[in-house]
């Protein structure tokens, strides 16, 4: 989604101004200023996409700058038009870019560790989905409680636990809530309790 | 939050207690400082002096786990000095209700306690009713069994001397806070409270918050701009994940999870749907069947119908009186009964108390499925410290997930603003959104049940589960529509007030939860989200309008706030019984004779002075008024001070009940407790820092943040450090009866010893952001020290007060 550039340019101007002043002192800031100008030119040409911070629950707005040629995010900063954060961010939010694929620690493959194995192995989605489905069904069927000690119909599975998550989107939360109930799970919890 | 972040600027007094807002919610703190710039008083009550304290008007240190004593003293002060807002208390709370004659409180216990079960029988925690079945009231508040008089009597025991001795707060400091905060009892003053995990992480967590709720009601601070009780929550969508109830005891929209004794839909609905005989109580939850049946329809679509009670039998039923929280889950896993485990976007091997027990429990699993953007200590438990992978049978999957900015969807902040965000880039490699993984897992399971059958297979094979688009990706918009709700058949809605009649075609979006029905004609995934779309299809979560017609920062055209875009809940209580605002300068709402103007009101009815059509303001409460007397609580209708499970004191100075009588005691061989022990003499508390988030499971993998906060430390007051001959920067260890945590000593002036019951009590504090996996030299989880025990109502663990020793290596 495209947004107005007004607040965004205000912010960029403020950054540039600060760097220009400090540029009177030595050459390092001058180079930084040049880098900053280069980045600003890139940002001006970028596609801007709105997101919401993924840390605390204040809900600060951010703008991702996406290179139109590569489709990659190259900058993320506070959304000056957002009524709560008005462009500002905390240390974590300001570093959000380091959660993108630029971070070399990101998981990119399906990993599998066989029983008694000492390492992860790379697998594909088909393997993981069919194997997990089999394990879920076997565990559920084996431990399923149709009626409790009093003979009441309870249709529950106490042998599978489900934990998470408060750091995914609402639509995903609903899916997890529905999935757990369909399976008959009762050990259902997430970070809201910790 | 009853209010929202921008609203903090409207307060005259802000009490920050149970939170270090400046460091953990820096942007929220900006709005607190905005209030300060306008002259508001900002008070910080916290065991430790922090950056929050530095920016407040003053800081008051108190011993961890004594908040109820501190606030109980404030309630006493409010009564003794006549600071309560009488008109509000009389009309808008249950102060005037008459409590059952069998109700009593003696030596720390309320009537009905069963010591064997550690539970209360609540038969006497009830109100006297008149011949029509309406609670009897004494509007003069003088009846000895009125809630008002019982409340006053209960807190008369919280004298300044007593409170000071329990909390370690000087009497001068107590009076300073009480006086300033109680000044907001004036009709045109607003006081608010900001808390966070500092209040929830106690065996009395819910009662900490309720004590403050009582204060807010006595002072008339609920439902007004700049007022309310405001939880500064710590995860990006913890509001949404709670709203959608990924929780054992609730279904989406806080509907109740059925229990075994409620064997039929009729029985269940009868139990869950409150009845009020008072014509002035809106009793909005009388609509419960509409919300619940619509939810069942959202699960099973056409397969759920009148003939099969909309699939009620297919839902799992909890055992009556049994809890299934995280601590219960790991207790069962440790005992060997849980065989499979999904850990999604989470690191419970670091975040759960008594982590050593949790890690042992994981070894009992047959299989573990992890879904995340980074690896963590839970997914790698099979090669954790002291674990030999060759002996661990567990089959493990670690599935790569998209990061937040790599997927489209909505997130709800603490102020209930549901904001839409957009996909900025493709996730790297094979990563896909967690929601898509989950859709695909259940789809694969469903296929197996269709082929092979199995117990209660109907619950799975009948699921409406068509949330992938043509390309096989998660169809977020379709899901959002489903959560908002749709008409399942052509429906004509008559609006008698507006004299209109509207036809909604089958499949069209339900524009508000007021139109949901219990006859199967609507399907809605979560009733509180109904109205996030307009009937015309407008996605209100996408809104970015900046108009602020009230000047109060409500921003009604920015995103969607549940319920029905109401920005401040209970807002009718900001006006008198005629609908005139108590504070004309911060006019949140006003009755103009035929309608409410301002925020979206808590229901369209006239104010309560209109005896024929008017309603009381607390419309979600059965009796229409707020609860000073709260019988829903596990440990009593009035909050009472109990010591933490592990405390420096042998006795509770208030009564013979040292701990909360209603907490559950976990009894495995790894659940050791050491209270008032000379081996573990120091109170310990845990917290976060600005640069890390929760377990550090996301932030420890980021070089910029890790460099700023690289490893585990313990903050020790300089007096204690001197006593123990520990130097700043020295490597030491902190131990509890459950484990030990090597770390760096940070000797500081931020912790001062407390004088408690005539003795000196030292407190130390540690961050909870580290784990053994990464960085390798960053230290392990602080939760190897914490006990498996939690709040009697919520089972939030007691991370904020437990006993440790501090030792040189």
mmCIF file of N, CA and C in Angstrom, chain B residues 404-479:
data_model
loop_
_atom_site.group_PDB
_atom_site.id
_atom_site.type_symbol
_atom_site.label_atom_id
_atom_site.label_comp_id
_atom_site.label_asym_id
_atom_site.label_seq_id
_atom_site.Cartn_x
_atom_site.Cartn_y
_atom_site.Cartn_z
ATOM 1 N N UNK B 404 7.142 -10.954 10.894
ATOM 2 C CA UNK B 404 5.943 -10.110 10.913
ATOM 3 C C UNK B 404 5.761 -9.269 9.646
ATOM 4 N N UNK B 405 6.852 -8.654 9.172
ATOM 5 C CA UNK B 405 6.712 -7.751 8.004
ATOM 6 C C UNK B 405 6.673 -8.525 6.678
ATOM 7 N N UNK B 406 6.742 -9.852 6.775
ATOM 8 C CA UNK B 406 6.693 -10.682 5.564
ATOM 9 C C UNK B 406 5.316 -11.303 5.349
ATOM 10 N N UNK B 407 4.324 -10.818 6.096
ATOM 11 C CA UNK B 407 2.974 -11.365 5.905
ATOM 12 C C UNK B 407 1.932 -10.292 6.199
ATOM 13 N N UNK B 408 0.766 -10.471 5.595
ATOM 14 C CA UNK B 408 -0.334 -9.530 5.782
ATOM 15 C C UNK B 408 -1.253 -10.047 6.892
ATOM 16 N N UNK B 409 -1.842 -9.140 7.632
ATOM 17 C CA UNK B 409 -2.775 -9.541 8.681
ATOM 18 C C UNK B 409 -2.935 -8.437 9.708
ATOM 19 N N UNK B 410 -3.719 -8.708 10.753
ATOM 20 C CA UNK B 410 -3.970 -7.676 11.749
ATOM 21 C C UNK B 410 -3.340 -8.020 13.085
ATOM 22 N N UNK B 411 -3.005 -6.981 13.827
ATOM 23 C CA UNK B 411 -2.446 -7.111 15.167
ATOM 24 C C UNK B 411 -3.213 -6.168 16.090
ATOM 25 N N UNK B 412 -3.486 -6.612 17.318
ATOM 26 C CA UNK B 412 -4.241 -5.773 18.259
ATOM 27 C C UNK B 412 -3.315 -5.276 19.350
ATOM 28 N N UNK B 413 -3.281 -3.966 19.561
ATOM 29 C CA UNK B 413 -2.418 -3.466 20.631
ATOM 30 C C UNK B 413 -3.172 -3.494 21.962
ATOM 31 N N UNK B 414 -2.488 -3.136 23.035
ATOM 32 C CA UNK B 414 -3.128 -3.197 24.361
ATOM 33 C C UNK B 414 -4.364 -2.318 24.451
ATOM 34 N N UNK B 415 -4.382 -1.244 23.688
ATOM 35 C CA UNK B 415 -5.532 -0.342 23.707
ATOM 36 C C UNK B 415 -6.670 -0.823 22.821
ATOM 37 N N UNK B 416 -6.610 -2.097 22.384
ATOM 38 C CA UNK B 416 -7.630 -2.757 21.578
ATOM 39 C C UNK B 416 -7.740 -2.175 20.174
ATOM 40 N N UNK B 417 -6.721 -1.471 19.716
ATOM 41 C CA UNK B 417 -6.710 -1.001 18.329
ATOM 42 C C UNK B 417 -6.241 -2.173 17.467
ATOM 43 N N UNK B 418 -7.096 -2.571 16.538
ATOM 44 C CA UNK B 418 -6.746 -3.685 15.657
ATOM 45 C C UNK B 418 -6.233 -3.085 14.352
ATOM 46 N N UNK B 419 -4.934 -3.162 14.141
ATOM 47 C CA UNK B 419 -4.300 -2.468 13.013
ATOM 48 C C UNK B 419 -3.881 -3.464 11.936
ATOM 49 N N UNK B 420 -4.203 -3.117 10.714
ATOM 50 C CA UNK B 420 -3.846 -3.968 9.579
ATOM 51 C C UNK B 420 -2.422 -3.675 9.150
ATOM 52 N N UNK B 421 -1.676 -4.702 8.832
ATOM 53 C CA UNK B 421 -0.328 -4.487 8.298
ATOM 54 C C UNK B 421 -0.189 -5.270 6.999
ATOM 55 N N UNK B 422 0.804 -4.899 6.220
ATOM 56 C CA UNK B 422 0.904 -5.422 4.853
ATOM 57 C C UNK B 422 2.190 -6.201 4.661
ATOM 58 N N UNK B 423 2.173 -7.036 3.655
ATOM 59 C CA UNK B 423 3.364 -7.841 3.375
ATOM 60 C C UNK B 423 4.367 -6.995 2.592
ATOM 61 N N UNK B 424 5.549 -6.841 3.152
ATOM 62 C CA UNK B 424 6.549 -5.999 2.496
ATOM 63 C C UNK B 424 7.474 -6.803 1.588
ATOM 64 N N UNK B 425 7.736 -8.064 1.945
ATOM 65 C CA UNK B 425 8.671 -8.868 1.147
ATOM 66 C C UNK B 425 8.364 -10.348 1.333
ATOM 67 N N UNK B 426 8.913 -11.148 0.447
ATOM 68 C CA UNK B 426 8.815 -12.601 0.594
ATOM 69 C C UNK B 426 9.672 -13.048 1.763
ATOM 70 N N UNK B 427 9.220 -14.052 2.490
ATOM 71 C CA UNK B 427 10.059 -14.633 3.537
ATOM 72 C C UNK B 427 11.199 -15.399 2.870
ATOM 73 N N UNK B 428 12.337 -15.507 3.563
ATOM 74 C CA UNK B 428 13.479 -16.203 2.946
ATOM 75 C C UNK B 428 13.269 -17.716 2.859
ATOM 76 N N UNK B 429 13.862 -18.306 1.855
ATOM 77 C CA UNK B 429 13.880 -19.766 1.710
ATOM 78 C C UNK B 429 12.499 -20.372 1.696
ATOM 79 N N UNK B 430 12.318 -21.424 2.485
ATOM 80 C CA UNK B 430 11.052 -22.152 2.521
ATOM 81 C C UNK B 430 10.088 -21.624 3.583
ATOM 82 N N UNK B 431 10.432 -20.503 4.227
ATOM 83 C CA UNK B 431 9.588 -19.995 5.319
ATOM 84 C C UNK B 431 8.223 -19.547 4.806
ATOM 85 N N UNK B 432 7.188 -19.862 5.572
ATOM 86 C CA UNK B 432 5.820 -19.426 5.281
ATOM 87 C C UNK B 432 5.183 -18.955 6.589
ATOM 88 N N UNK B 433 4.056 -18.221 6.522
ATOM 89 C CA UNK B 433 3.454 -17.750 7.770
ATOM 90 C C UNK B 433 3.014 -18.909 8.666
ATOM 91 N N UNK B 434 3.113 -18.685 9.978
ATOM 92 C CA UNK B 434 2.694 -19.685 10.959
ATOM 93 C C UNK B 434 1.252 -20.136 10.698
ATOM 94 N N UNK B 435 0.399 -19.187 10.369
ATOM 95 C CA UNK B 435 -0.996 -19.541 10.105
ATOM 96 C C UNK B 435 -1.120 -20.538 8.971
ATOM 97 N N UNK B 436 -0.291 -20.357 7.956
ATOM 98 C CA UNK B 436 -0.325 -21.262 6.804
ATOM 99 C C UNK B 436 0.187 -22.654 7.201
ATOM 100 N N UNK B 437 1.210 -22.686 8.035
ATOM 101 C CA UNK B 437 1.722 -23.982 8.516
ATOM 102 C C UNK B 437 0.600 -24.716 9.247
ATOM 103 N N UNK B 438 -0.084 -23.978 10.116
ATOM 104 C CA UNK B 438 -1.131 -24.578 10.939
ATOM 105 C C UNK B 438 -2.311 -25.057 10.089
ATOM 106 N N UNK B 439 -2.670 -24.262 9.090
ATOM 107 C CA UNK B 439 -3.756 -24.668 8.187
ATOM 108 C C UNK B 439 -3.373 -25.977 7.502
ATOM 109 N N UNK B 440 -2.116 -26.037 7.058
ATOM 110 C CA UNK B 440 -1.671 -27.222 6.304
ATOM 111 C C UNK B 440 -1.543 -28.452 7.193
ATOM 112 N N UNK B 441 -1.124 -28.246 8.442
ATOM 113 C CA UNK B 441 -1.027 -29.402 9.351
ATOM 114 C C UNK B 441 -2.417 -29.992 9.587
ATOM 115 N N UNK B 442 -3.387 -29.120 9.928
ATOM 116 C CA UNK B 442 -4.712 -29.680 10.205
ATOM 117 C C UNK B 442 -5.336 -30.274 8.938
ATOM 118 N N UNK B 443 -5.045 -29.662 7.783
ATOM 119 C CA UNK B 443 -5.577 -30.215 6.527
ATOM 120 C C UNK B 443 -5.042 -31.635 6.308
ATOM 121 N N UNK B 444 -3.761 -31.842 6.638
ATOM 122 C CA UNK B 444 -3.167 -33.173 6.460
ATOM 123 C C UNK B 444 -3.761 -34.171 7.462
ATOM 124 N N UNK B 445 -3.995 -33.707 8.690
ATOM 125 C CA UNK B 445 -4.613 -34.570 9.708
ATOM 126 C C UNK B 445 -6.040 -34.924 9.284
ATOM 127 N N UNK B 446 -6.735 -33.926 8.776
ATOM 128 C CA UNK B 446 -8.127 -34.099 8.345
ATOM 129 C C UNK B 446 -8.209 -35.181 7.264
ATOM 130 N N UNK B 447 -7.263 -35.128 6.348
ATOM 131 C CA UNK B 447 -7.235 -36.111 5.263
ATOM 132 C C UNK B 447 -7.100 -37.533 5.828
ATOM 133 N N UNK B 448 -6.233 -37.685 6.828
ATOM 134 C CA UNK B 448 -6.051 -39.006 7.454
ATOM 135 C C UNK B 448 -7.343 -39.494 8.103
ATOM 136 N N UNK B 449 -8.035 -38.588 8.774
ATOM 137 C CA UNK B 449 -9.280 -38.999 9.442
ATOM 138 C C UNK B 449 -10.373 -39.311 8.423
ATOM 139 N N UNK B 450 -10.376 -38.582 7.317
ATOM 140 C CA UNK B 450 -11.359 -38.883 6.271
ATOM 141 C C UNK B 450 -11.147 -40.303 5.747
ATOM 142 N N UNK B 451 -9.893 -40.699 5.663
ATOM 143 C CA UNK B 451 -9.552 -42.014 5.121
ATOM 144 C C UNK B 451 -9.694 -43.115 6.168
ATOM 145 N N UNK B 452 -9.187 -42.843 7.364
ATOM 146 C CA UNK B 452 -9.060 -43.916 8.362
ATOM 147 C C UNK B 452 -10.081 -43.864 9.483
ATOM 148 N N UNK B 453 -10.746 -42.731 9.666
ATOM 149 C CA UNK B 453 -11.658 -42.572 10.810
ATOM 150 C C UNK B 453 -10.879 -42.516 12.111
ATOM 151 N N UNK B 454 -11.607 -42.496 13.227
ATOM 152 C CA UNK B 454 -10.958 -42.407 14.538
ATOM 153 C C UNK B 454 -11.931 -41.849 15.549
ATOM 154 N N UNK B 455 -11.541 -41.761 16.822
ATOM 155 C CA UNK B 455 -12.472 -41.281 17.849
ATOM 156 C C UNK B 455 -12.871 -39.816 17.613
ATOM 157 N N UNK B 456 -14.148 -39.555 17.750
ATOM 158 C CA UNK B 456 -14.696 -38.204 17.517
ATOM 159 C C UNK B 456 -14.149 -37.597 16.224
ATOM 160 N N UNK B 457 -14.065 -38.425 15.197
ATOM 161 C CA UNK B 457 -13.514 -37.954 13.918
ATOM 162 C C UNK B 457 -14.365 -36.834 13.326
ATOM 163 N N UNK B 458 -15.662 -36.809 13.690
ATOM 164 C CA UNK B 458 -16.567 -35.769 13.144
ATOM 165 C C UNK B 458 -16.014 -34.369 13.400
ATOM 166 N N UNK B 459 -15.437 -34.169 14.620
ATOM 167 C CA UNK B 459 -14.940 -32.839 14.978
ATOM 168 C C UNK B 459 -13.908 -32.358 13.970
ATOM 169 N N UNK B 460 -13.163 -33.291 13.391
ATOM 170 C CA UNK B 460 -12.089 -32.920 12.457
ATOM 171 C C UNK B 460 -12.593 -32.929 11.012
ATOM 172 N N UNK B 461 -13.242 -34.002 10.615
ATOM 173 C CA UNK B 461 -13.616 -34.090 9.188
ATOM 174 C C UNK B 461 -14.700 -33.070 8.824
ATOM 175 N N UNK B 462 -15.477 -32.649 9.814
ATOM 176 C CA UNK B 462 -16.523 -31.663 9.519
ATOM 177 C C UNK B 462 -16.045 -30.215 9.586
ATOM 178 N N UNK B 463 -14.792 -30.011 9.983
ATOM 179 C CA UNK B 463 -14.284 -28.638 10.091
ATOM 180 C C UNK B 463 -14.392 -27.922 8.755
ATOM 181 N N UNK B 464 -14.862 -26.682 8.815
ATOM 182 C CA UNK B 464 -14.781 -25.817 7.641
ATOM 183 C C UNK B 464 -13.336 -25.347 7.610
ATOM 184 N N UNK B 465 -12.603 -25.731 6.596
ATOM 185 C CA UNK B 465 -11.147 -25.508 6.628
ATOM 186 C C UNK B 465 -10.640 -25.162 5.233
ATOM 187 N N UNK B 466 -11.209 -24.087 4.679
ATOM 188 C CA UNK B 466 -10.880 -23.726 3.292
ATOM 189 C C UNK B 466 -10.191 -22.372 3.236
ATOM 190 N N UNK B 467 -9.090 -22.262 3.978
ATOM 191 C CA UNK B 467 -8.451 -20.955 4.116
ATOM 192 C C UNK B 467 -7.181 -20.770 3.290
ATOM 193 N N UNK B 468 -6.976 -21.654 2.305
ATOM 194 C CA UNK B 468 -5.867 -21.438 1.373
ATOM 195 C C UNK B 468 -6.426 -20.871 0.077
ATOM 196 N N UNK B 469 -5.654 -19.971 -0.556
ATOM 197 C CA UNK B 469 -6.125 -19.400 -1.817
ATOM 198 C C UNK B 469 -5.751 -20.327 -2.985
ATOM 199 N N UNK B 470 -6.006 -19.873 -4.189
ATOM 200 C CA UNK B 470 -5.776 -20.680 -5.383
ATOM 201 C C UNK B 470 -4.326 -21.117 -5.525
ATOM 202 N N UNK B 471 -3.415 -20.309 -4.941
ATOM 203 C CA UNK B 471 -1.995 -20.652 -5.074
ATOM 204 C C UNK B 471 -1.502 -21.500 -3.911
ATOM 205 N N UNK B 472 -2.414 -21.847 -3.010
ATOM 206 C CA UNK B 472 -2.006 -22.663 -1.863
ATOM 207 C C UNK B 472 -1.437 -21.864 -0.705
ATOM 208 N N UNK B 473 -1.624 -20.533 -0.735
ATOM 209 C CA UNK B 473 -1.144 -19.697 0.371
ATOM 210 C C UNK B 473 -2.305 -19.320 1.282
ATOM 211 N N UNK B 474 -1.995 -18.909 2.518
ATOM 212 C CA UNK B 474 -3.031 -18.519 3.462
ATOM 213 C C UNK B 474 -3.820 -17.326 2.913
ATOM 214 N N UNK B 475 -5.153 -17.455 2.901
ATOM 215 C CA UNK B 475 -6.014 -16.374 2.417
ATOM 216 C C UNK B 475 -6.438 -15.532 3.624
ATOM 217 N N UNK B 476 -5.611 -14.528 3.932
ATOM 218 C CA UNK B 476 -5.792 -13.761 5.171
ATOM 219 C C UNK B 476 -7.118 -13.002 5.177
ATOM 220 N N UNK B 477 -7.477 -12.423 4.050
ATOM 221 C CA UNK B 477 -8.703 -11.639 4.000
ATOM 222 C C UNK B 477 -9.933 -12.527 4.246
ATOM 223 N N UNK B 478 -9.900 -13.722 3.661
ATOM 224 C CA UNK B 478 -11.007 -14.647 3.852
ATOM 225 C C UNK B 478 -11.143 -15.011 5.340
ATOM 226 N N UNK B 479 -10.003 -15.219 5.977
ATOM 227 C CA UNK B 479 -10.015 -15.538 7.408
ATOM 228 C C UNK B 479 -10.551 -14.364 8.228
#
